[in-house]
mmCIF file of C-alpha atoms and ligand atoms in Angstrom:
data_model
loop_
_atom_site.group_PDB
_atom_site.id
_atom_site.type_symbol
_atom_site.label_atom_id
_atom_site.label_comp_id
_atom_site.label_asym_id
_atom_site.label_seq_id
_atom_site.Cartn_x
_atom_site.Cartn_y
_atom_site.Cartn_z
ATOM 1 C CA MET P 12 -28.984 -22.524 -80.367
ATOM 2 C CA ASP P 13 -29.355 -19.903 -82.324
ATOM 3 C CA THR P 14 -29.175 -17.511 -79.963
ATOM 4 C CA ASP P 15 -25.892 -16.605 -77.346
ATOM 5 C CA VAL P 16 -27.409 -17.062 -74.355
ATOM 6 C CA LYS P 17 -25.466 -19.392 -72.121
ATOM 7 C CA SER P 18 -26.826 -18.898 -68.809
ATOM 8 C CA VAL P 19 -30.415 -17.481 -67.465
ATOM 9 C CA GLY P 20 -31.486 -16.309 -64.171
ATOM 10 C CA VAL P 21 -34.555 -17.417 -62.221
ATOM 11 C CA ILE P 22 -35.873 -15.615 -59.863
ATOM 12 C CA GLY P 23 -39.190 -16.972 -57.714
ATOM 13 C CA ALA P 24 -38.849 -20.925 -57.724
ATOM 14 C CA GLY P 25 -42.803 -21.281 -56.872
ATOM 15 C CA VAL P 26 -45.464 -23.072 -59.476
ATOM 16 C CA MET P 27 -43.472 -21.772 -62.581
ATOM 17 C CA GLY P 28 -40.083 -20.979 -61.495
ATOM 18 C CA SER P 29 -39.274 -24.114 -61.024
ATOM 19 C CA GLU P 30 -40.779 -25.642 -64.098
ATOM 20 C CA VAL P 31 -38.834 -22.627 -66.048
ATOM 21 C CA ALA P 32 -35.803 -23.806 -64.245
ATOM 22 C CA GLN P 33 -36.028 -27.286 -65.411
ATOM 23 C CA VAL P 34 -36.465 -26.282 -69.077
ATOM 24 C CA PHE P 35 -34.311 -24.277 -69.692
ATOM 25 C CA ALA P 36 -31.299 -26.973 -67.369
ATOM 26 C CA GLN P 37 -33.176 -29.674 -70.174
ATOM 27 C CA ALA P 38 -32.302 -27.624 -73.071
ATOM 28 C CA GLY P 39 -28.569 -27.530 -72.057
ATOM 29 C CA PHE P 40 -28.728 -23.803 -70.189
ATOM 30 C CA ASP P 41 -26.998 -23.205 -66.951
ATOM 31 C CA VAL P 42 -29.408 -21.878 -64.304
ATOM 32 C CA VAL P 43 -29.547 -20.081 -61.493
ATOM 33 C CA LEU P 44 -32.924 -20.246 -59.304
ATOM 34 C CA VAL P 45 -33.512 -18.041 -56.738
ATOM 35 C CA ASP P 46 -36.061 -17.432 -54.016
ATOM 36 C CA VAL P 47 -36.086 -16.446 -50.541
ATOM 37 C CA THR P 48 -35.818 -19.341 -48.687
ATOM 38 C CA ALA P 49 -34.499 -22.528 -48.608
ATOM 39 C CA ASP P 50 -37.702 -24.647 -48.425
ATOM 40 C CA ALA P 51 -39.168 -22.545 -51.403
ATOM 41 C CA LEU P 52 -36.140 -24.177 -52.754
ATOM 42 C CA ASP P 53 -36.297 -27.224 -51.177
ATOM 43 C CA ARG P 54 -39.822 -28.034 -52.558
ATOM 44 C CA ALA P 55 -38.775 -26.618 -56.037
ATOM 45 C CA ARG P 56 -36.066 -29.116 -56.237
ATOM 46 C CA GLN P 57 -38.487 -32.316 -55.318
ATOM 47 C CA THR P 58 -40.938 -30.521 -57.374
ATOM 48 C CA ILE P 59 -37.973 -31.085 -60.673
ATOM 49 C CA GLU P 60 -36.603 -34.548 -59.266
ATOM 50 C CA ARG P 61 -40.665 -35.880 -59.978
ATOM 51 C CA SER P 62 -40.921 -33.970 -62.945
ATOM 52 C CA LEU P 63 -38.159 -35.424 -64.500
ATOM 53 C CA ARG P 64 -38.630 -39.057 -63.623
ATOM 54 C CA PHE P 65 -42.348 -38.731 -64.492
ATOM 55 C CA GLN P 66 -40.988 -37.362 -68.275
ATOM 56 C CA ARG P 67 -39.127 -40.527 -67.922
ATOM 57 C CA ILE P 68 -42.290 -43.007 -67.290
ATOM 58 C CA LEU P 69 -44.151 -41.022 -70.048
ATOM 59 C CA SER P 70 -41.555 -41.406 -72.698
ATOM 60 C CA SER P 71 -40.936 -45.245 -71.833
ATOM 61 C CA ARG P 72 -44.791 -46.119 -72.212
ATOM 62 C CA SER P 73 -44.963 -44.215 -75.295
ATOM 63 C CA GLY P 74 -42.240 -46.454 -77.073
ATOM 64 C CA GLY P 75 -39.402 -44.300 -76.110
ATOM 65 C CA SER P 76 -35.982 -44.592 -75.791
ATOM 66 C CA ALA P 77 -36.703 -43.318 -72.339
ATOM 67 C CA SER P 78 -33.460 -41.744 -72.812
ATOM 68 C CA MET P 79 -33.409 -39.431 -68.996
ATOM 69 C CA GLY P 80 -31.857 -42.207 -67.265
ATOM 70 C CA THR P 81 -30.634 -41.253 -63.616
ATOM 71 C CA ALA P 82 -27.317 -39.627 -65.318
ATOM 72 C CA ASP P 83 -29.007 -37.997 -67.248
ATOM 73 C CA ARG P 84 -31.189 -36.342 -64.278
ATOM 74 C CA ALA P 85 -28.525 -35.853 -62.694
ATOM 75 C CA ALA P 86 -26.777 -34.092 -65.313
ATOM 76 C CA VAL P 87 -30.384 -31.518 -65.819
ATOM 77 C CA LEU P 88 -29.999 -31.432 -61.594
ATOM 78 C CA ALA P 89 -26.705 -30.151 -62.283
ATOM 79 C CA ARG P 90 -27.060 -27.498 -64.386
ATOM 80 C CA ILE P 91 -29.321 -25.397 -61.818
ATOM 81 C CA ALA P 92 -27.693 -23.839 -58.852
ATOM 82 C CA PHE P 93 -30.136 -23.384 -56.105
ATOM 83 C CA THR P 94 -29.618 -20.138 -54.227
ATOM 84 C CA THR P 95 -31.253 -17.295 -51.754
ATOM 85 C CA ASP P 96 -29.209 -14.745 -52.624
ATOM 86 C CA LEU P 97 -30.327 -12.662 -55.838
ATOM 87 C CA ALA P 98 -26.053 -11.474 -56.832
ATOM 88 C CA ASP P 99 -26.178 -14.960 -57.709
ATOM 89 C CA VAL P 100 -27.628 -13.806 -61.196
ATOM 90 C CA ALA P 101 -24.942 -11.099 -61.529
ATOM 91 C CA GLY P 102 -23.034 -12.798 -64.189
ATOM 92 C CA VAL P 103 -25.894 -14.301 -65.840
ATOM 93 C CA ASP P 104 -27.086 -13.618 -69.775
ATOM 94 C CA PHE P 105 -30.686 -13.514 -69.388
ATOM 95 C CA VAL P 106 -33.210 -13.311 -66.237
ATOM 96 C CA ILE P 107 -36.368 -14.673 -65.873
ATOM 97 C CA GLU P 108 -38.743 -13.364 -63.359
ATOM 98 C CA ASN P 109 -41.214 -15.889 -61.608
ATOM 99 C CA VAL P 110 -42.100 -14.464 -58.085
ATOM 100 C CA THR P 111 -45.548 -13.508 -56.572
ATOM 101 C CA GLU P 112 -48.170 -11.979 -58.651
ATOM 102 C CA ASP P 113 -47.734 -8.805 -56.440
ATOM 103 C CA TRP P 114 -46.582 -5.818 -57.501
ATOM 104 C CA ASP P 115 -45.194 -5.004 -53.917
ATOM 105 C CA VAL P 116 -42.909 -7.962 -54.329
ATOM 106 C CA LYS P 117 -42.487 -7.575 -57.980
ATOM 107 C CA ARG P 118 -41.120 -3.872 -58.108
ATOM 108 C CA PRO P 119 -38.132 -4.437 -55.619
ATOM 109 C CA VAL P 120 -37.189 -7.530 -57.222
ATOM 110 C CA PHE P 121 -36.706 -5.548 -60.426
ATOM 111 C CA GLN P 122 -34.889 -2.431 -58.679
ATOM 112 C CA ALA P 123 -32.770 -4.843 -57.203
ATOM 113 C CA LEU P 124 -31.701 -6.545 -60.531
ATOM 114 C CA ASP P 125 -31.333 -3.732 -62.848
ATOM 115 C CA GLY P 126 -27.957 -2.712 -59.924
ATOM 116 C CA LEU P 127 -26.837 -6.955 -60.009
ATOM 117 C CA CYS P 128 -27.261 -7.718 -63.908
ATOM 118 C CA LYS P 129 -24.985 -6.109 -66.628
ATOM 119 C CA PRO P 130 -26.308 -3.436 -68.997
ATOM 120 C CA HIS P 131 -26.709 -5.603 -72.083
ATOM 121 C CA VAL P 132 -29.143 -8.117 -70.026
ATOM 122 C CA VAL P 133 -32.591 -8.752 -70.751
ATOM 123 C CA PHE P 134 -35.412 -8.786 -68.142
ATOM 124 C CA ALA P 135 -38.575 -11.670 -68.848
ATOM 125 C CA VAL P 136 -41.364 -10.593 -66.557
ATOM 126 C CA ASN P 137 -43.926 -13.901 -66.317
ATOM 127 C CA THR P 138 -46.937 -12.644 -64.893
ATOM 128 C CA SER P 139 -50.554 -12.442 -64.939
ATOM 129 C CA VAL P 140 -52.137 -9.496 -65.549
ATOM 130 C CA ILE P 141 -48.678 -6.705 -64.484
ATOM 131 C CA PRO P 142 -48.509 -4.369 -67.136
ATOM 132 C CA ILE P 143 -44.743 -4.553 -68.686
ATOM 133 C CA THR P 144 -44.246 -0.992 -69.177
ATOM 134 C CA LYS P 145 -44.805 -0.319 -65.508
ATOM 135 C CA VAL P 146 -41.633 -2.702 -64.825
ATOM 136 C CA GLY P 147 -39.970 -1.251 -67.344
ATOM 137 C CA GLY P 148 -40.625 1.911 -65.419
ATOM 138 C CA VAL P 149 -38.492 0.705 -62.124
ATOM 139 C CA THR P 150 -35.617 0.072 -64.234
ATOM 140 C CA ARG P 151 -33.254 2.100 -65.941
ATOM 141 C CA ARG P 152 -33.536 -0.198 -69.231
ATOM 142 C CA PRO P 153 -37.165 -0.490 -69.963
ATOM 143 C CA ASP P 154 -35.976 -1.184 -73.963
ATOM 144 C CA LYS P 155 -34.724 -4.299 -72.443
ATOM 145 C CA ILE P 156 -37.921 -5.682 -70.410
ATOM 146 C CA VAL P 157 -40.116 -7.412 -71.658
ATOM 147 C CA GLY P 158 -43.124 -9.816 -71.055
ATOM 148 C CA ALA P 159 -43.074 -13.939 -71.222
ATOM 149 C CA HIS P 160 -46.361 -15.318 -70.235
ATOM 150 C CA PHE P 161 -45.268 -19.172 -69.404
ATOM 151 C CA MET P 162 -48.219 -21.078 -69.528
ATOM 152 C CA ASN P 163 -48.550 -23.755 -66.869
ATOM 153 C CA PRO P 164 -47.151 -26.753 -66.994
ATOM 154 C CA VAL P 165 -44.893 -24.579 -68.418
ATOM 155 C CA SER P 166 -42.655 -28.025 -69.850
ATOM 156 C CA LEU P 167 -46.055 -29.165 -72.450
ATOM 157 C CA LYS P 168 -46.923 -26.039 -73.505
ATOM 158 C CA PRO P 169 -45.598 -25.010 -77.288
ATOM 159 C CA MET P 170 -46.331 -21.657 -76.938
ATOM 160 C CA VAL P 171 -45.575 -18.433 -74.717
ATOM 161 C CA GLU P 172 -47.439 -14.860 -74.856
ATOM 162 C CA VAL P 173 -44.560 -12.515 -75.357
ATOM 163 C CA ILE P 174 -45.162 -8.916 -74.441
ATOM 164 C CA ARG P 175 -44.086 -5.813 -76.171
ATOM 165 C CA GLY P 176 -44.210 -3.264 -73.721
ATOM 166 C CA PHE P 177 -44.149 0.782 -74.391
ATOM 167 C CA HIS P 178 -40.353 1.080 -74.810
ATOM 168 C CA THR P 179 -38.653 -2.796 -75.611
ATOM 169 C CA SER P 180 -36.834 -2.833 -78.040
ATOM 170 C CA ASP P 181 -37.174 -4.918 -81.303
ATOM 171 C CA GLU P 182 -33.860 -6.087 -80.410
ATOM 172 C CA THR P 183 -35.493 -7.499 -77.258
ATOM 173 C CA ILE P 184 -38.421 -8.872 -79.171
ATOM 174 C CA GLU P 185 -35.936 -11.179 -81.255
ATOM 175 C CA ALA P 186 -33.492 -11.686 -78.238
ATOM 176 C CA MET P 187 -36.741 -13.080 -76.082
ATOM 177 C CA LEU P 188 -38.179 -15.028 -79.627
ATOM 178 C CA SER P 189 -34.807 -17.219 -80.449
ATOM 179 C CA LEU P 190 -33.974 -17.993 -76.632
ATOM 180 C CA LEU P 191 -37.913 -19.626 -76.499
ATOM 181 C CA ALA P 192 -36.851 -20.831 -79.401
ATOM 182 C CA ALA P 193 -34.233 -22.395 -77.796
ATOM 183 C CA ILE P 194 -36.190 -23.938 -75.596
ATOM 184 C CA GLY P 195 -38.673 -25.361 -78.342
ATOM 185 C CA LYS P 196 -41.859 -22.941 -78.198
ATOM 186 C CA GLU P 197 -43.001 -20.249 -80.043
ATOM 187 C CA GLY P 198 -43.535 -16.967 -78.821
ATOM 188 C CA VAL P 199 -46.798 -14.886 -79.827
ATOM 189 C CA VAL P 200 -45.821 -11.162 -79.870
ATOM 190 C CA VAL P 201 -48.870 -8.664 -78.269
ATOM 191 C CA ALA P 202 -49.136 -5.438 -77.431
ATOM 192 C CA ASP P 203 -48.859 -4.224 -73.364
ATOM 193 C CA SER P 204 -52.246 -3.940 -71.349
ATOM 194 C CA PRO P 205 -53.241 -5.610 -68.254
ATOM 195 C CA GLY P 206 -53.618 -9.546 -68.478
ATOM 196 C CA PHE P 207 -52.746 -9.340 -71.915
ATOM 197 C CA VAL P 208 -54.638 -11.357 -74.336
ATOM 198 C CA SER P 209 -55.059 -14.660 -72.430
ATOM 199 C CA ASN P 210 -55.515 -13.818 -68.466
ATOM 200 C CA ARG P 211 -58.027 -11.330 -69.808
ATOM 201 C CA VAL P 212 -60.373 -13.611 -71.079
ATOM 202 C CA LEU P 213 -58.937 -16.363 -68.810
ATOM 203 C CA MET P 214 -59.204 -14.882 -65.361
ATOM 204 C CA LEU P 215 -62.976 -13.130 -66.278
ATOM 205 C CA THR P 216 -63.970 -16.685 -67.044
ATOM 206 C CA VAL P 217 -62.405 -18.519 -63.729
ATOM 207 C CA ASN P 218 -63.725 -15.723 -62.092
ATOM 208 C CA GLU P 219 -67.679 -16.377 -63.586
ATOM 209 C CA ALA P 220 -67.426 -20.124 -62.915
ATOM 210 C CA CYS P 221 -66.307 -19.370 -58.926
ATOM 211 C CA TYR P 222 -69.524 -17.255 -59.209
ATOM 212 C CA LEU P 223 -71.766 -20.294 -60.686
ATOM 213 C CA VAL P 224 -70.525 -22.777 -57.806
ATOM 214 C CA HIS P 225 -70.400 -19.864 -54.922
ATOM 215 C CA GLU P 226 -74.280 -19.074 -56.036
ATOM 216 C CA GLY P 227 -75.209 -23.079 -56.103
ATOM 217 C CA VAL P 228 -76.057 -23.363 -60.015
ATOM 218 C CA ALA P 229 -73.915 -26.446 -60.803
ATOM 219 C CA GLU P 230 -70.453 -28.111 -59.204
ATOM 220 C CA PRO P 231 -67.083 -28.154 -59.711
ATOM 221 C CA ALA P 232 -67.644 -30.817 -61.919
ATOM 222 C CA GLU P 233 -70.224 -30.190 -63.329
ATOM 223 C CA ILE P 234 -68.997 -26.740 -64.753
ATOM 224 C CA ASP P 235 -65.583 -28.219 -65.767
ATOM 225 C CA ARG P 236 -67.680 -31.577 -67.531
ATOM 226 C CA LEU P 237 -69.473 -28.732 -69.831
ATOM 227 C CA PHE P 238 -66.032 -27.356 -70.976
ATOM 228 C CA LYS P 239 -64.676 -30.150 -71.739
ATOM 229 C CA GLY P 240 -68.006 -32.159 -73.414
ATOM 230 C CA CYS P 241 -68.827 -28.978 -74.958
ATOM 231 C CA PHE P 242 -65.996 -27.056 -76.285
ATOM 232 C CA GLY P 243 -63.616 -29.754 -76.201
ATOM 233 C CA HIS P 244 -60.825 -27.972 -73.836
ATOM 234 C CA THR P 245 -58.601 -30.711 -72.174
ATOM 235 C CA MET P 246 -59.641 -28.968 -68.747
ATOM 236 C CA GLY P 247 -62.341 -26.970 -66.974
ATOM 237 C CA PRO P 248 -62.009 -23.705 -65.672
ATOM 238 C CA LEU P 249 -61.857 -24.537 -61.865
ATOM 239 C CA GLU P 250 -59.544 -27.332 -62.728
ATOM 240 C CA THR P 251 -57.306 -24.545 -64.745
ATOM 241 C CA ALA P 252 -57.589 -22.427 -61.391
ATOM 242 C CA ASP P 253 -56.467 -25.091 -59.468
ATOM 243 C CA LEU P 254 -53.572 -26.241 -61.698
ATOM 244 C CA ILE P 255 -52.572 -21.884 -61.246
ATOM 245 C CA GLY P 256 -52.926 -21.637 -57.661
ATOM 246 C CA LEU P 257 -55.967 -19.830 -56.393
ATOM 247 C CA ASP P 258 -54.172 -17.340 -54.885
ATOM 248 C CA THR P 259 -52.616 -16.420 -57.706
ATOM 249 C CA ILE P 260 -56.034 -16.338 -59.727
ATOM 250 C CA LEU P 261 -57.163 -13.710 -56.849
ATOM 251 C CA LEU P 262 -53.995 -11.792 -57.133
ATOM 252 C CA SER P 263 -54.500 -11.503 -60.985
ATOM 253 C CA ILE P 264 -58.391 -10.709 -60.620
ATOM 254 C CA GLU P 265 -57.549 -8.081 -58.346
ATOM 255 C CA GLY P 266 -54.976 -6.761 -60.590
ATOM 256 C CA LEU P 267 -57.048 -6.405 -63.424
ATOM 257 C CA LEU P 268 -60.145 -4.804 -61.321
ATOM 258 C CA GLU P 269 -57.183 -2.200 -60.049
ATOM 259 C CA ASN P 270 -56.439 -1.655 -63.551
ATOM 260 C CA PHE P 271 -59.318 -1.330 -65.739
ATOM 261 C CA GLY P 272 -61.550 -0.138 -62.579
ATOM 262 C CA ASP P 273 -64.290 -2.000 -64.352
ATOM 263 C CA SER P 274 -66.562 -3.966 -61.674
ATOM 264 C CA LYS P 275 -67.103 -6.850 -63.915
ATOM 265 C CA TYR P 276 -63.395 -8.033 -62.240
ATOM 266 C CA ARG P 277 -64.507 -8.310 -58.657
ATOM 267 C CA PRO P 278 -63.830 -11.186 -57.152
ATOM 268 C CA CYS P 279 -66.373 -13.272 -56.561
ATOM 269 C CA PRO P 280 -66.552 -13.873 -52.523
ATOM 270 C CA LEU P 281 -66.061 -17.535 -52.954
ATOM 271 C CA LEU P 282 -62.530 -17.469 -54.659
ATOM 272 C CA LYS P 283 -61.761 -15.183 -51.326
ATOM 273 C CA GLN P 284 -62.751 -17.228 -49.055
ATOM 274 C CA MET P 285 -61.212 -20.346 -50.108
ATOM 275 C CA VAL P 286 -57.758 -18.003 -50.021
ATOM 276 C CA ASP P 287 -58.377 -17.309 -46.530
ATOM 277 C CA ALA P 288 -59.100 -20.710 -46.238
ATOM 278 C CA GLY P 289 -55.599 -22.035 -47.096
ATOM 279 C CA LEU P 290 -57.462 -23.977 -50.434
ATOM 280 C CA HIS P 291 -54.891 -22.547 -52.897
ATOM 281 C CA GLY P 292 -55.087 -25.431 -55.393
ATOM 282 C CA ARG P 293 -52.676 -28.286 -56.263
ATOM 283 C CA LYS P 294 -50.169 -26.757 -54.667
ATOM 284 C CA SER P 295 -51.725 -26.693 -51.225
ATOM 285 C CA GLY P 296 -53.565 -30.327 -52.170
ATOM 286 C CA ARG P 297 -57.096 -28.728 -51.898
ATOM 287 C CA GLY P 298 -58.789 -26.294 -54.018
ATOM 288 C CA PHE P 299 -62.217 -27.171 -55.811
ATOM 289 C CA TYR P 300 -60.867 -30.356 -55.998
ATOM 290 C CA ASP P 301 -58.933 -32.472 -53.312
ATOM 291 C CA TYR P 302 -55.771 -33.664 -54.184
ATOM 292 C CA ARG P 303 -54.106 -35.098 -51.249
HETATM 293 N N1 NAD D 428 -49.161 -20.597 -61.669
HETATM 294 C C1 NAD D 428 -49.437 -20.406 -63.029
HETATM 295 O O1 NAD D 428 -50.040 -21.158 -63.509
HETATM 296 C C2 NAD D 428 -48.558 -18.826 -63.954
HETATM 297 C C3 NAD D 428 -48.759 -18.955 -64.907
HETATM 298 C C4 NAD D 428 -48.227 -17.732 -65.772
HETATM 299 C C5 NAD D 428 -47.781 -16.888 -65.261
HETATM 300 N N2 NAD D 428 -47.660 -16.649 -63.603
HETATM 301 C C6 NAD D 428 -47.255 -15.999 -63.288
HETATM 302 O O2 NAD D 428 -45.770 -16.388 -62.566
HETATM 303 C C7 NAD D 428 -45.580 -15.333 -61.815
HETATM 304 C C8 NAD D 428 -45.338 -16.438 -60.594
HETATM 305 O O3 NAD D 428 -46.540 -17.435 -60.340
HETATM 306 P P1 NAD D 428 -46.248 -18.491 -59.197
HETATM 307 O O4 NAD D 428 -47.786 -19.459 -59.692
HETATM 308 O O5 NAD D 428 -45.063 -19.385 -59.730
HETATM 309 O O6 NAD D 428 -46.557 -18.633 -58.210
HETATM 310 P P2 NAD D 428 -45.733 -19.188 -56.615
HETATM 311 O O7 NAD D 428 -46.944 -17.954 -55.118
HETATM 312 O O8 NAD D 428 -45.965 -20.165 -56.963
HETATM 313 O O9 NAD D 428 -44.035 -18.793 -56.489
HETATM 314 C C9 NAD D 428 -43.687 -17.399 -56.194
HETATM 315 C C10 NAD D 428 -42.401 -17.992 -55.577
HETATM 316 O O10 NAD D 428 -41.510 -16.897 -55.653
HETATM 317 C C11 NAD D 428 -41.134 -16.289 -54.280
HETATM 318 N N3 NAD D 428 -40.553 -15.038 -53.908
HETATM 319 C C12 NAD D 428 -41.680 -14.011 -53.513
HETATM 320 N N4 NAD D 428 -40.726 -13.014 -53.439
HETATM 321 C C13 NAD D 428 -38.780 -13.347 -53.916
HETATM 322 C C14 NAD D 428 -38.639 -12.421 -54.217
HETATM 323 N N5 NAD D 428 -38.028 -11.359 -53.304
HETATM 324 N N6 NAD D 428 -37.261 -13.453 -54.711
HETATM 325 C C15 NAD D 428 -37.143 -14.375 -54.908
HETATM 326 N N7 NAD D 428 -38.282 -15.337 -54.692
HETATM 327 C C16 NAD D 428 -39.297 -14.457 -54.461
HETATM 328 C C17 NAD D 428 -41.846 -16.956 -53.457
HETATM 329 O O11 NAD D 428 -41.082 -17.657 -52.203
HETATM 330 C C18 NAD D 428 -42.589 -18.135 -54.678
HETATM 331 O O12 NAD D 428 -41.942 -19.618 -54.103
HETATM 332 C C19 NAD D 428 -46.888 -14.974 -61.318
HETATM 333 O O13 NAD D 428 -46.909 -13.556 -61.896
HETATM 334 C C20 NAD D 428 -48.064 -15.146 -61.501
HETATM 335 O O14 NAD D 428 -48.966 -14.347 -62.203
HETATM 336 C C21 NAD D 428 -48.460 -17.955 -63.156
#
């Protein structure tokens, strides 16, 4: 590994945090995975176990060596410490934060981390739209705050959008890119702006696709088929929305509206209603499609 980092603190064990923890543990890093409830950690452990088993099946079907045997899976899991105590990250070399896409949730996490972690430790923010400079502003280490917008599912996506905040140093960017290289991923560095590059475009597309359903122009399956058949996308916008989580989509589009003050980011009423109704996509079993 071309990095001095040996241990990584992963904060938040939801859709992204559990995958980020798995990918780092598979690459040989010690991981401390933190969430607020034991239930969330249990779900994360089950998700990781399922994902490791699935990788073995995929590998054997494609003629691979099916190297992920029971002992290997146990070794990966043994590298992850599951905890509800944020103080357990005090000794880690690098932090990747993946808590709920809500500033009122993220802000106190970074303030606490700043007091807990060693001064040289870099904090990577895995956020959909929250400006990295804003995160830096609530810590005493704004030069060590960097955006790492991982793509979902983390284990299958080779690229990460890396965001340079106003005060982010060149050393921090280099440390982030080296760490990503150590897990086999390439980082593309962009400047700080709400939603960065990918989500400024993606969230508008998803929200507009919700409007198409809301207005009865097309069914979700027709919209997704058009994007796949006409543009060669592997997934349509509403399948993507279900994968991301409709609650996270709504928080993201609301974040863009708040940050830009531009009405083009007004959330579709159907999206709001689905979130209120508990239809959060794959993670809740139902969104634009039924996964039960
Ligand atoms: N879902 C995606 O496809 C995707 C992709 C890229 C980036 N993101 C971003 O990653 C972040 C996490 O998204 P997600 O989809 O995993 O959300 P999620 O709702 O699935 O998980 C968030 C987790 O954070 C936990 N949490 C909340 N407060 C916490 C605290 N104080 N300490 C520790 N854990 C806490 C929650 O209990 C939950 O388990 C968000 O900022 C989101 O915008 C999501």
